[in-house]
């Protein structure tokens, strides 16, 4: 399964990617997680990306396209991949088409998670993330078994730097301006699957599973 998870900040891309990785045994490719790893490692790319991420703005197309091009060539993508948070602009979407063509792969599904803005803000404000394995939790909607500890790997949960109210608002604005047009882009190519992301986590999971099986 070669697929994209599309949706605004807090829509549940990472949450649902976690389940899809299990079901299909294919990797999650989260440009956000990869950029945060670069920030953590203080690589030159990470240092540059941090300023954009903290401001809620997008990192340059060239940088993320380069990361994804390299990642998709790795052997674990042979049976499929789940792109999470990429593409986010029309130039990124066009570049992805080129990369996939070069690699002889085809995009099969773009699952678009639809969630109201108020719900997104509540989700991001209550999110706690594991910097070790990338898994996300929510204080109210998806609490970890033990307070402050990742139930998957035992890592210490933190609040993401960009989950502050002001930055959240900026990220929403950037999404509507730069990323939302991708819905039409993929709809025109016949691969868009719209999913009601307002439902509970397990209900969204079931809807995605059914939609992918039907397609
Ligand atoms: P990125 O890390 O991709 O962040 P994002 O797109 O803003 O999305 P999030 O990770 O915040 O949300 P999510 O949809 O994964 O939601 P989650 O499952 O965690 O990008 C961060 C930054 O990196 C960008 O701002 C940009 O600067 C840069 N960047 C990344 N990719 C880039 C690109 N391609 N180009 C340029 N720059 C790029 O869920 C959120 C919370 O809600 C969790 O607490 C979860 O438990 C809870 N939750 C999930 N589903 C439900 C549900 N159904 N009901 C109730 N709660 C739920
Ligand atoms: Mg995410
Ligand atoms: Zn973890």
PDB file of C-alpha atoms and ligand atoms in Angstrom:
ATOM      1  CA  UNK A   1       0.000   0.000   0.000  1.00  0.00           C
ATOM      2  CA  UNK A   2       1.529   3.299  -1.160  1.00  0.00           C
ATOM      3  CA  UNK A   3      -0.411   5.978   0.662  1.00  0.00           C
ATOM      4  CA  UNK A   4      -0.557   9.480   2.085  1.00  0.00           C
ATOM      5  CA  UNK A   5      -2.249  10.634   5.287  1.00  0.00           C
ATOM      6  CA  UNK A   6      -3.456  14.173   4.701  1.00  0.00           C
ATOM      7  CA  UNK A   7      -4.980  16.488   7.259  1.00  0.00           C
ATOM      8  CA  UNK A   8      -4.516  19.587   9.382  1.00  0.00           C
ATOM      9  CA  UNK A   9      -2.305  19.733  12.485  1.00  0.00           C
ATOM     10  CA  UNK A  10      -3.843  17.472  15.134  1.00  0.00           C
ATOM     11  CA  UNK A  11      -6.105  15.607  12.708  1.00  0.00           C
ATOM     12  CA  UNK A  12      -4.722  12.253  13.820  1.00  0.00           C
ATOM     13  CA  UNK A  13      -2.215  11.478  11.068  1.00  0.00           C
ATOM     14  CA  UNK A  14       0.420  10.150  13.445  1.00  0.00           C
ATOM     15  CA  UNK A  15      -2.139   8.311  15.569  1.00  0.00           C
ATOM     16  CA  UNK A  16      -3.601   6.488  12.581  1.00  0.00           C
ATOM     17  CA  UNK A  17      -0.202   5.891  10.953  1.00  0.00           C
ATOM     18  CA  UNK A  18       0.747   3.886  14.038  1.00  0.00           C
ATOM     19  CA  UNK A  19      -2.134   1.439  13.353  1.00  0.00           C
ATOM     20  CA  UNK A  20      -1.455   1.281   9.626  1.00  0.00           C
ATOM     21  CA  UNK A  21       2.196   0.390  10.245  1.00  0.00           C
ATOM     22  CA  UNK A  22       0.951  -2.627  12.214  1.00  0.00           C
ATOM     23  CA  UNK A  23      -1.727  -3.689   9.732  1.00  0.00           C
ATOM     24  CA  UNK A  24       0.328  -3.409   6.568  1.00  0.00           C
ATOM     25  CA  UNK A  25       3.876  -3.872   7.902  1.00  0.00           C
ATOM     26  CA  UNK A  26       5.034  -0.805   5.989  1.00  0.00           C
ATOM     27  CA  UNK A  27       6.915   2.206   7.367  1.00  0.00           C
ATOM     28  CA  UNK A  28       5.477   5.551   8.443  1.00  0.00           C
ATOM     29  CA  UNK A  29       7.376   8.389   6.822  1.00  0.00           C
ATOM     30  CA  UNK A  30       6.700  11.472   8.914  1.00  0.00           C
ATOM     31  CA  UNK A  31       8.614  14.507   7.706  1.00  0.00           C
ATOM     32  CA  UNK A  32       7.739  16.206  11.023  1.00  0.00           C
ATOM     33  CA  UNK A  33       9.335  13.359  13.027  1.00  0.00           C
ATOM     34  CA  UNK A  34      12.385  13.347  10.733  1.00  0.00           C
ATOM     35  CA  UNK A  35      12.813  17.096  11.071  1.00  0.00           C
ATOM     36  CA  UNK A  36      12.451  16.883  14.866  1.00  0.00           C
ATOM     37  CA  UNK A  37      15.152  14.192  14.892  1.00  0.00           C
ATOM     38  CA  UNK A  38      17.409  16.552  12.912  1.00  0.00           C
ATOM     39  CA  UNK A  39      16.670  19.348  15.394  1.00  0.00           C
ATOM     40  CA  UNK A  40      17.502  16.987  18.269  1.00  0.00           C
ATOM     41  CA  UNK A  41      20.781  16.006  16.611  1.00  0.00           C
ATOM     42  CA  UNK A  42      21.546  19.707  15.968  1.00  0.00           C
ATOM     43  CA  UNK A  43      22.548  18.925  12.387  1.00  0.00           C
ATOM     44  CA  UNK A  44      22.905  21.970  10.091  1.00  0.00           C
ATOM     45  CA  UNK A  45      19.554  21.102   8.523  1.00  0.00           C
ATOM     46  CA  UNK A  46      17.980  20.753  11.977  1.00  0.00           C
ATOM     47  CA  UNK A  47      19.262  24.110  13.153  1.00  0.00           C
ATOM     48  CA  UNK A  48      17.759  25.776  10.088  1.00  0.00           C
ATOM     49  CA  UNK A  49      14.471  23.886  10.298  1.00  0.00           C
ATOM     50  CA  UNK A  50      13.930  24.666  13.985  1.00  0.00           C
ATOM     51  CA  UNK A  51      13.249  28.349  13.405  1.00  0.00           C
ATOM     52  CA  UNK A  52      10.521  27.570  10.835  1.00  0.00           C
ATOM     53  CA  UNK A  53       8.969  24.835  12.966  1.00  0.00           C
ATOM     54  CA  UNK A  54       8.879  26.962  16.118  1.00  0.00           C
ATOM     55  CA  UNK A  55       7.184  29.726  14.132  1.00  0.00           C
ATOM     56  CA  UNK A  56       4.589  27.268  12.785  1.00  0.00           C
ATOM     57  CA  UNK A  57       5.785  27.811   9.250  1.00  0.00           C
ATOM     58  CA  UNK A  58       6.830  25.290   6.653  1.00  0.00           C
ATOM     59  CA  UNK A  59      10.409  24.214   6.090  1.00  0.00           C
ATOM     60  CA  UNK A  60      11.543  24.815   2.494  1.00  0.00           C
ATOM     61  CA  UNK A  61      10.257  22.479  -0.196  1.00  0.00           C
ATOM     62  CA  UNK A  62      13.797  21.593  -1.314  1.00  0.00           C
ATOM     63  CA  UNK A  63      14.769  20.301   2.107  1.00  0.00           C
ATOM     64  CA  UNK A  64      11.725  18.087   2.686  1.00  0.00           C
ATOM     65  CA  UNK A  65      11.619  16.827  -0.899  1.00  0.00           C
ATOM     66  CA  UNK A  66      15.272  15.787  -0.526  1.00  0.00           C
ATOM     67  CA  UNK A  67      14.525  13.936   2.718  1.00  0.00           C
ATOM     68  CA  UNK A  68      11.560  12.078   1.250  1.00  0.00           C
ATOM     69  CA  UNK A  69      13.308  11.206  -2.008  1.00  0.00           C
ATOM     70  CA  UNK A  70      16.107   9.573  -0.070  1.00  0.00           C
ATOM     71  CA  UNK A  71      13.776   7.816   2.350  1.00  0.00           C
ATOM     72  CA  UNK A  72      11.532   6.290  -0.331  1.00  0.00           C
ATOM     73  CA  UNK A  73      14.546   4.590  -1.896  1.00  0.00           C
ATOM     74  CA  UNK A  74      15.193   2.499   1.181  1.00  0.00           C
ATOM     75  CA  UNK A  75      14.379  -1.191   1.013  1.00  0.00           C
ATOM     76  CA  UNK A  76      11.685  -1.115   3.694  1.00  0.00           C
ATOM     77  CA  UNK A  77       9.491   0.909   1.302  1.00  0.00           C
ATOM     78  CA  UNK A  78       9.444  -1.919  -1.266  1.00  0.00           C
ATOM     79  CA  UNK A  79       6.026  -3.139  -0.107  1.00  0.00           C
ATOM     80  CA  UNK A  80       4.594   0.291   0.551  1.00  0.00           C
ATOM     81  CA  UNK A  81       4.772   3.370   2.732  1.00  0.00           C
ATOM     82  CA  UNK A  82       2.610   5.791   4.684  1.00  0.00           C
ATOM     83  CA  UNK A  83       3.530   9.408   4.087  1.00  0.00           C
ATOM     84  CA  UNK A  84       2.494  11.486   7.115  1.00  0.00           C
ATOM     85  CA  UNK A  85       2.789  15.263   6.808  1.00  0.00           C
ATOM     86  CA  UNK A  86       4.150  15.149   3.246  1.00  0.00           C
ATOM     87  CA  UNK A  87       3.326  16.534   0.750  1.00  0.00           C
ATOM     88  CA  UNK A  88       2.160  19.857   2.181  1.00  0.00           C
ATOM     89  CA  UNK A  89       2.436  22.159  -0.833  1.00  0.00           C
ATOM     90  CA  UNK A  90       1.648  21.786  -4.530  1.00  0.00           C
ATOM     91  CA  UNK A  91       5.372  21.791  -5.483  1.00  0.00           C
ATOM     92  CA  UNK A  92       5.907  18.968  -2.959  1.00  0.00           C
ATOM     93  CA  UNK A  93       3.013  17.006  -4.490  1.00  0.00           C
ATOM     94  CA  UNK A  94       4.451  17.459  -7.989  1.00  0.00           C
ATOM     95  CA  UNK A  95       7.902  16.439  -6.775  1.00  0.00           C
ATOM     96  CA  UNK A  96       6.441  13.323  -5.172  1.00  0.00           C
ATOM     97  CA  UNK A  97       4.862  12.312  -8.494  1.00  0.00           C
ATOM     98  CA  UNK A  98       8.308  12.638 -10.122  1.00  0.00           C
ATOM     99  CA  UNK A  99      10.066  10.653  -7.400  1.00  0.00           C
ATOM    100  CA  UNK A 100       7.498   7.861  -7.539  1.00  0.00           C
ATOM    101  CA  UNK A 101       7.750   7.735 -11.328  1.00  0.00           C
ATOM    102  CA  UNK A 102      11.550   7.453 -11.117  1.00  0.00           C
ATOM    103  CA  UNK A 103      11.172   4.603  -8.628  1.00  0.00           C
ATOM    104  CA  UNK A 104       8.466   2.844 -10.647  1.00  0.00           C
ATOM    105  CA  UNK A 105       5.913   3.237  -7.875  1.00  0.00           C
ATOM    106  CA  UNK A 106       2.357   4.493  -7.926  1.00  0.00           C
ATOM    107  CA  UNK A 107       0.314   6.292  -5.327  1.00  0.00           C
ATOM    108  CA  UNK A 108      -2.720   4.211  -4.356  1.00  0.00           C
ATOM    109  CA  UNK A 109      -4.603   6.206  -1.724  1.00  0.00           C
ATOM    110  CA  UNK A 110      -4.672   9.616  -0.082  1.00  0.00           C
ATOM    111  CA  UNK A 111      -6.655   9.435   3.144  1.00  0.00           C
ATOM    112  CA  UNK A 112      -7.817  12.892   4.153  1.00  0.00           C
ATOM    113  CA  UNK A 113      -8.802  13.280   7.803  1.00  0.00           C
ATOM    114  CA  UNK A 114     -11.427  15.983   8.304  1.00  0.00           C
ATOM    115  CA  UNK A 115     -11.616  17.588  11.737  1.00  0.00           C
ATOM    116  CA  UNK A 116     -13.141  20.889  12.968  1.00  0.00           C
ATOM    117  CA  UNK A 117     -10.745  23.605  14.070  1.00  0.00           C
ATOM    118  CA  UNK A 118     -12.000  23.704  17.688  1.00  0.00           C
ATOM    119  CA  UNK A 119     -11.381  19.981  18.064  1.00  0.00           C
ATOM    120  CA  UNK A 120      -7.903  20.345  16.560  1.00  0.00           C
ATOM    121  CA  UNK A 121      -6.916  22.973  19.090  1.00  0.00           C
ATOM    122  CA  UNK A 122      -8.120  20.798  21.975  1.00  0.00           C
ATOM    123  CA  UNK A 123      -6.247  17.800  20.613  1.00  0.00           C
ATOM    124  CA  UNK A 124      -2.966  19.656  20.189  1.00  0.00           C
ATOM    125  CA  UNK A 125      -3.199  21.402  23.557  1.00  0.00           C
ATOM    126  CA  UNK A 126      -3.639  18.052  25.339  1.00  0.00           C
ATOM    127  CA  UNK A 127      -1.156  16.063  23.276  1.00  0.00           C
ATOM    128  CA  UNK A 128       1.921  14.498  24.831  1.00  0.00           C
ATOM    129  CA  UNK A 129       4.506  12.965  22.499  1.00  0.00           C
ATOM    130  CA  UNK A 130       7.287  10.433  22.841  1.00  0.00           C
ATOM    131  CA  UNK A 131      10.519  11.833  21.378  1.00  0.00           C
ATOM    132  CA  UNK A 132      11.978   8.307  21.377  1.00  0.00           C
ATOM    133  CA  UNK A 133       9.470   6.437  19.195  1.00  0.00           C
ATOM    134  CA  UNK A 134       7.269   9.296  17.952  1.00  0.00           C
ATOM    135  CA  UNK A 135       4.020   7.948  19.394  1.00  0.00           C
ATOM    136  CA  UNK A 136       1.467  10.534  20.490  1.00  0.00           C
ATOM    137  CA  UNK A 137      -0.939  10.420  23.418  1.00  0.00           C
ATOM    138  CA  UNK A 138      -3.644  12.712  24.728  1.00  0.00           C
ATOM    139  CA  UNK A 139      -4.261  13.609  28.359  1.00  0.00           C
ATOM    140  CA  UNK A 140      -8.016  13.100  27.922  1.00  0.00           C
ATOM    141  CA  UNK A 141      -8.651  11.157  24.703  1.00  0.00           C
ATOM    142  CA  UNK A 142      -5.760   8.688  24.733  1.00  0.00           C
ATOM    143  CA  UNK A 143      -3.888   8.732  28.034  1.00  0.00           C
ATOM    144  CA  UNK A 144      -0.740   6.624  28.477  1.00  0.00           C
ATOM    145  CA  UNK A 145      -0.957   3.697  30.914  1.00  0.00           C
ATOM    146  CA  UNK A 146       1.427   5.486  33.241  1.00  0.00           C
ATOM    147  CA  UNK A 147       1.479   9.291  33.597  1.00  0.00           C
ATOM    148  CA  UNK A 148       4.296  10.900  31.602  1.00  0.00           C
ATOM    149  CA  UNK A 149       5.615   7.599  30.197  1.00  0.00           C
ATOM    150  CA  UNK A 150       5.220   6.235  26.664  1.00  0.00           C
ATOM    151  CA  UNK A 151       3.146   3.030  26.778  1.00  0.00           C
ATOM    152  CA  UNK A 152       4.892   1.770  23.642  1.00  0.00           C
ATOM    153  CA  UNK A 153       8.587   2.216  24.496  1.00  0.00           C
ATOM    154  CA  UNK A 154       8.845   3.609  28.032  1.00  0.00           C
ATOM    155  CA  UNK A 155      10.238   6.957  26.855  1.00  0.00           C
ATOM    156  CA  UNK A 156       9.501  10.157  28.733  1.00  0.00           C
ATOM    157  CA  UNK A 157       6.563  12.072  27.229  1.00  0.00           C
ATOM    158  CA  UNK A 158       6.976  15.734  26.368  1.00  0.00           C
ATOM    159  CA  UNK A 159       4.873  18.555  24.968  1.00  0.00           C
ATOM    160  CA  UNK A 160       5.993  19.522  21.482  1.00  0.00           C
ATOM    161  CA  UNK A 161       7.518  22.999  21.175  1.00  0.00           C
ATOM    162  CA  UNK A 162       5.031  23.904  18.444  1.00  0.00           C
ATOM    163  CA  UNK A 163       1.956  22.877  20.480  1.00  0.00           C
ATOM    164  CA  UNK A 164       1.626  26.333  22.020  1.00  0.00           C
ATOM    165  CA  UNK A 165      -1.622  28.179  21.345  1.00  0.00           C
ATOM    166  CA  UNK A 166      -0.107  30.932  19.232  1.00  0.00           C
ATOM    167  CA  UNK A 167       1.926  28.508  17.118  1.00  0.00           C
ATOM    168  CA  UNK A 168      -1.076  26.192  16.750  1.00  0.00           C
ATOM    169  CA  UNK A 169      -3.082  29.057  15.239  1.00  0.00           C
ATOM    170  CA  UNK A 170      -0.275  29.848  12.803  1.00  0.00           C
ATOM    171  CA  UNK A 171       0.000  26.173  11.781  1.00  0.00           C
ATOM    172  CA  UNK A 172      -3.754  26.072  11.041  1.00  0.00           C
ATOM    173  CA  UNK A 173      -3.480  29.169   8.876  1.00  0.00           C
ATOM    174  CA  UNK A 174      -0.518  27.717   6.985  1.00  0.00           C
ATOM    175  CA  UNK A 175      -2.455  24.488   6.486  1.00  0.00           C
ATOM    176  CA  UNK A 176      -5.472  26.237   4.983  1.00  0.00           C
ATOM    177  CA  UNK A 177      -3.354  28.379   2.720  1.00  0.00           C
ATOM    178  CA  UNK A 178      -0.723  25.919   1.518  1.00  0.00           C
ATOM    179  CA  UNK A 179      -1.880  22.349   2.150  1.00  0.00           C
ATOM    180  CA  UNK A 180      -5.691  22.290   1.813  1.00  0.00           C
ATOM    181  CA  UNK A 181      -5.450  22.730  -2.010  1.00  0.00           C
ATOM    182  CA  UNK A 182      -3.948  19.226  -2.130  1.00  0.00           C
ATOM    183  CA  UNK A 183      -7.438  17.783  -1.520  1.00  0.00           C
ATOM    184  CA  UNK A 184      -8.496  18.951  -4.989  1.00  0.00           C
ATOM    185  CA  UNK A 185      -5.160  17.907  -6.449  1.00  0.00           C
ATOM    186  CA  UNK A 186      -5.646  14.299  -5.336  1.00  0.00           C
ATOM    187  CA  UNK A 187      -9.392  14.286  -5.913  1.00  0.00           C
ATOM    188  CA  UNK A 188      -8.719  15.122  -9.563  1.00  0.00           C
ATOM    189  CA  UNK A 189      -6.330  12.177  -9.707  1.00  0.00           C
ATOM    190  CA  UNK A 190      -8.996   9.830  -8.317  1.00  0.00           C
ATOM    191  CA  UNK A 191      -7.100   8.732  -5.199  1.00  0.00           C
ATOM    192  CA  UNK A 192      -8.680  10.878  -2.471  1.00  0.00           C
ATOM    193  CA  UNK A 193     -10.554   9.132   0.348  1.00  0.00           C
ATOM    194  CA  UNK A 194     -12.243  11.552   2.756  1.00  0.00           C
ATOM    195  CA  UNK A 195     -12.630  10.237   6.297  1.00  0.00           C
ATOM    196  CA  UNK A 196     -14.549  11.766   9.215  1.00  0.00           C
ATOM    197  CA  UNK A 197     -11.720  12.405  11.648  1.00  0.00           C
ATOM    198  CA  UNK A 198     -14.066  13.732  14.343  1.00  0.00           C
ATOM    199  CA  UNK A 199     -14.986  10.252  15.534  1.00  0.00           C
ATOM    200  CA  UNK A 200     -13.151   8.392  18.316  1.00  0.00           C
ATOM    201  CA  UNK A 201      -9.684   7.075  17.534  1.00  0.00           C
ATOM    202  CA  UNK A 202     -10.796   3.439  17.108  1.00  0.00           C
ATOM    203  CA  UNK A 203     -13.789   4.449  14.973  1.00  0.00           C
ATOM    204  CA  UNK A 204     -11.541   6.476  12.661  1.00  0.00           C
ATOM    205  CA  UNK A 205      -9.196   3.507  12.490  1.00  0.00           C
ATOM    206  CA  UNK A 206     -12.074   1.223  11.433  1.00  0.00           C
ATOM    207  CA  UNK A 207     -13.283   3.688   8.807  1.00  0.00           C
ATOM    208  CA  UNK A 208      -9.820   3.969   7.246  1.00  0.00           C
ATOM    209  CA  UNK A 209      -9.438   0.206   7.207  1.00  0.00           C
ATOM    210  CA  UNK A 210     -12.815  -0.279   5.506  1.00  0.00           C
ATOM    211  CA  UNK A 211     -12.115   2.456   2.964  1.00  0.00           C
ATOM    212  CA  UNK A 212      -8.712   1.014   2.042  1.00  0.00           C
ATOM    213  CA  UNK A 213     -10.151  -2.487   1.676  1.00  0.00           C
ATOM    214  CA  UNK A 214     -12.946  -1.211  -0.535  1.00  0.00           C
ATOM    215  CA  UNK A 215     -10.524   0.705  -2.781  1.00  0.00           C
TER     216      UNK A 215
HETATM  217  P1  LIG B   1       4.156  17.644  11.729  1.00  0.00           P
HETATM  218  O1  LIG B   1       4.900  16.942  12.762  1.00  0.00           O
HETATM  219  O2  LIG B   1       3.794  16.933  10.493  1.00  0.00           O
HETATM  220  O3  LIG B   1       2.887  18.286  12.406  1.00  0.00           O
HETATM  221  P2  LIG B   1       1.404  18.552  11.887  1.00  0.00           P
HETATM  222  O4  LIG B   1       1.124  18.292  10.454  1.00  0.00           O
HETATM  223  O5  LIG B   1       1.116  19.923  12.358  1.00  0.00           O
HETATM  224  O6  LIG B   1       0.568  17.470  12.514  1.00  0.00           O
HETATM  225  P3  LIG B   1       0.644  16.933  13.981  1.00  0.00           P
HETATM  226  O7  LIG B   1       1.736  15.960  14.120  1.00  0.00           O
HETATM  227  O8  LIG B   1       0.600  18.081  14.923  1.00  0.00           O
HETATM  228  O9  LIG B   1      -0.786  16.223  14.056  1.00  0.00           O
HETATM  229  P4  LIG B   1      -1.247  14.747  13.663  1.00  0.00           P
HETATM  230  O10 LIG B   1      -2.226  14.858  12.549  1.00  0.00           O
HETATM  231  O11 LIG B   1      -0.118  13.820  13.490  1.00  0.00           O
HETATM  232  O12 LIG B   1      -2.082  14.398  14.960  1.00  0.00           O
HETATM  233  P5  LIG B   1      -1.814  13.298  16.102  1.00  0.00           P
HETATM  234  O13 LIG B   1      -2.073  11.942  15.559  1.00  0.00           O
HETATM  235  O14 LIG B   1      -0.558  13.556  16.816  1.00  0.00           O
HETATM  236  O15 LIG B   1       4.973  18.958  11.286  1.00  0.00           O
HETATM  237  C1  LIG B   1       5.544  19.810  12.225  1.00  0.00           C
HETATM  238  C2  LIG B   1       6.309  20.934  11.542  1.00  0.00           C
HETATM  239  O16 LIG B   1       7.383  20.374  10.767  1.00  0.00           O
HETATM  240  C3  LIG B   1       5.507  21.767  10.550  1.00  0.00           C
HETATM  241  O17 LIG B   1       4.803  22.811  11.177  1.00  0.00           O
HETATM  242  C4  LIG B   1       6.616  22.278   9.612  1.00  0.00           C
HETATM  243  O18 LIG B   1       7.319  23.343  10.196  1.00  0.00           O
HETATM  244  C5  LIG B   1       7.543  21.071   9.534  1.00  0.00           C
HETATM  245  N1  LIG B   1       7.197  20.155   8.442  1.00  0.00           N
HETATM  246  C6  LIG B   1       6.794  18.867   8.548  1.00  0.00           C
HETATM  247  N2  LIG B   1       6.537  18.337   7.348  1.00  0.00           N
HETATM  248  C7  LIG B   1       6.791  19.317   6.437  1.00  0.00           C
HETATM  249  C8  LIG B   1       6.673  19.389   5.033  1.00  0.00           C
HETATM  250  N3  LIG B   1       6.256  18.337   4.300  1.00  0.00           N
HETATM  251  N4  LIG B   1       7.014  20.555   4.425  1.00  0.00           N
HETATM  252  C9  LIG B   1       7.441  21.624   5.145  1.00  0.00           C
HETATM  253  N5  LIG B   1       7.554  21.626   6.475  1.00  0.00           N
HETATM  254  C10 LIG B   1       7.222  20.479   7.125  1.00  0.00           C
HETATM  255  O19 LIG B   1      -3.051  13.662  17.073  1.00  0.00           O
HETATM  256  C11 LIG B   1      -3.072  14.872  17.791  1.00  0.00           C
HETATM  257  C12 LIG B   1      -3.628  14.647  19.190  1.00  0.00           C
HETATM  258  O20 LIG B   1      -4.990  14.274  19.110  1.00  0.00           O
HETATM  259  C13 LIG B   1      -2.938  13.516  19.961  1.00  0.00           C
HETATM  260  O21 LIG B   1      -2.884  13.889  21.313  1.00  0.00           O
HETATM  261  C14 LIG B   1      -3.869  12.314  19.782  1.00  0.00           C
HETATM  262  O22 LIG B   1      -3.828  11.433  20.876  1.00  0.00           O
HETATM  263  C15 LIG B   1      -5.223  12.985  19.674  1.00  0.00           C
HETATM  264  N6  LIG B   1      -6.146  12.318  18.750  1.00  0.00           N
HETATM  265  C16 LIG B   1      -5.844  11.732  17.563  1.00  0.00           C
HETATM  266  N7  LIG B   1      -6.967  11.246  16.970  1.00  0.00           N
HETATM  267  C17 LIG B   1      -7.993  11.551  17.820  1.00  0.00           C
HETATM  268  C18 LIG B   1      -9.403  11.300  17.772  1.00  0.00           C
HETATM  269  N8  LIG B   1      -9.965  10.660  16.725  1.00  0.00           N
HETATM  270  N9  LIG B   1     -10.164  11.759  18.811  1.00  0.00           N
HETATM  271  C19 LIG B   1      -9.595  12.412  19.867  1.00  0.00           C
HETATM  272  N10 LIG B   1      -8.261  12.658  19.977  1.00  0.00           N
HETATM  273  C20 LIG B   1      -7.470  12.233  18.947  1.00  0.00           C
HETATM  274 MG1  LIG B   2       1.996  14.028  13.539  1.00  0.00          MG
HETATM  275 ZN1  LIG B   3       7.748   5.864  22.820  1.00  0.00          ZN
END
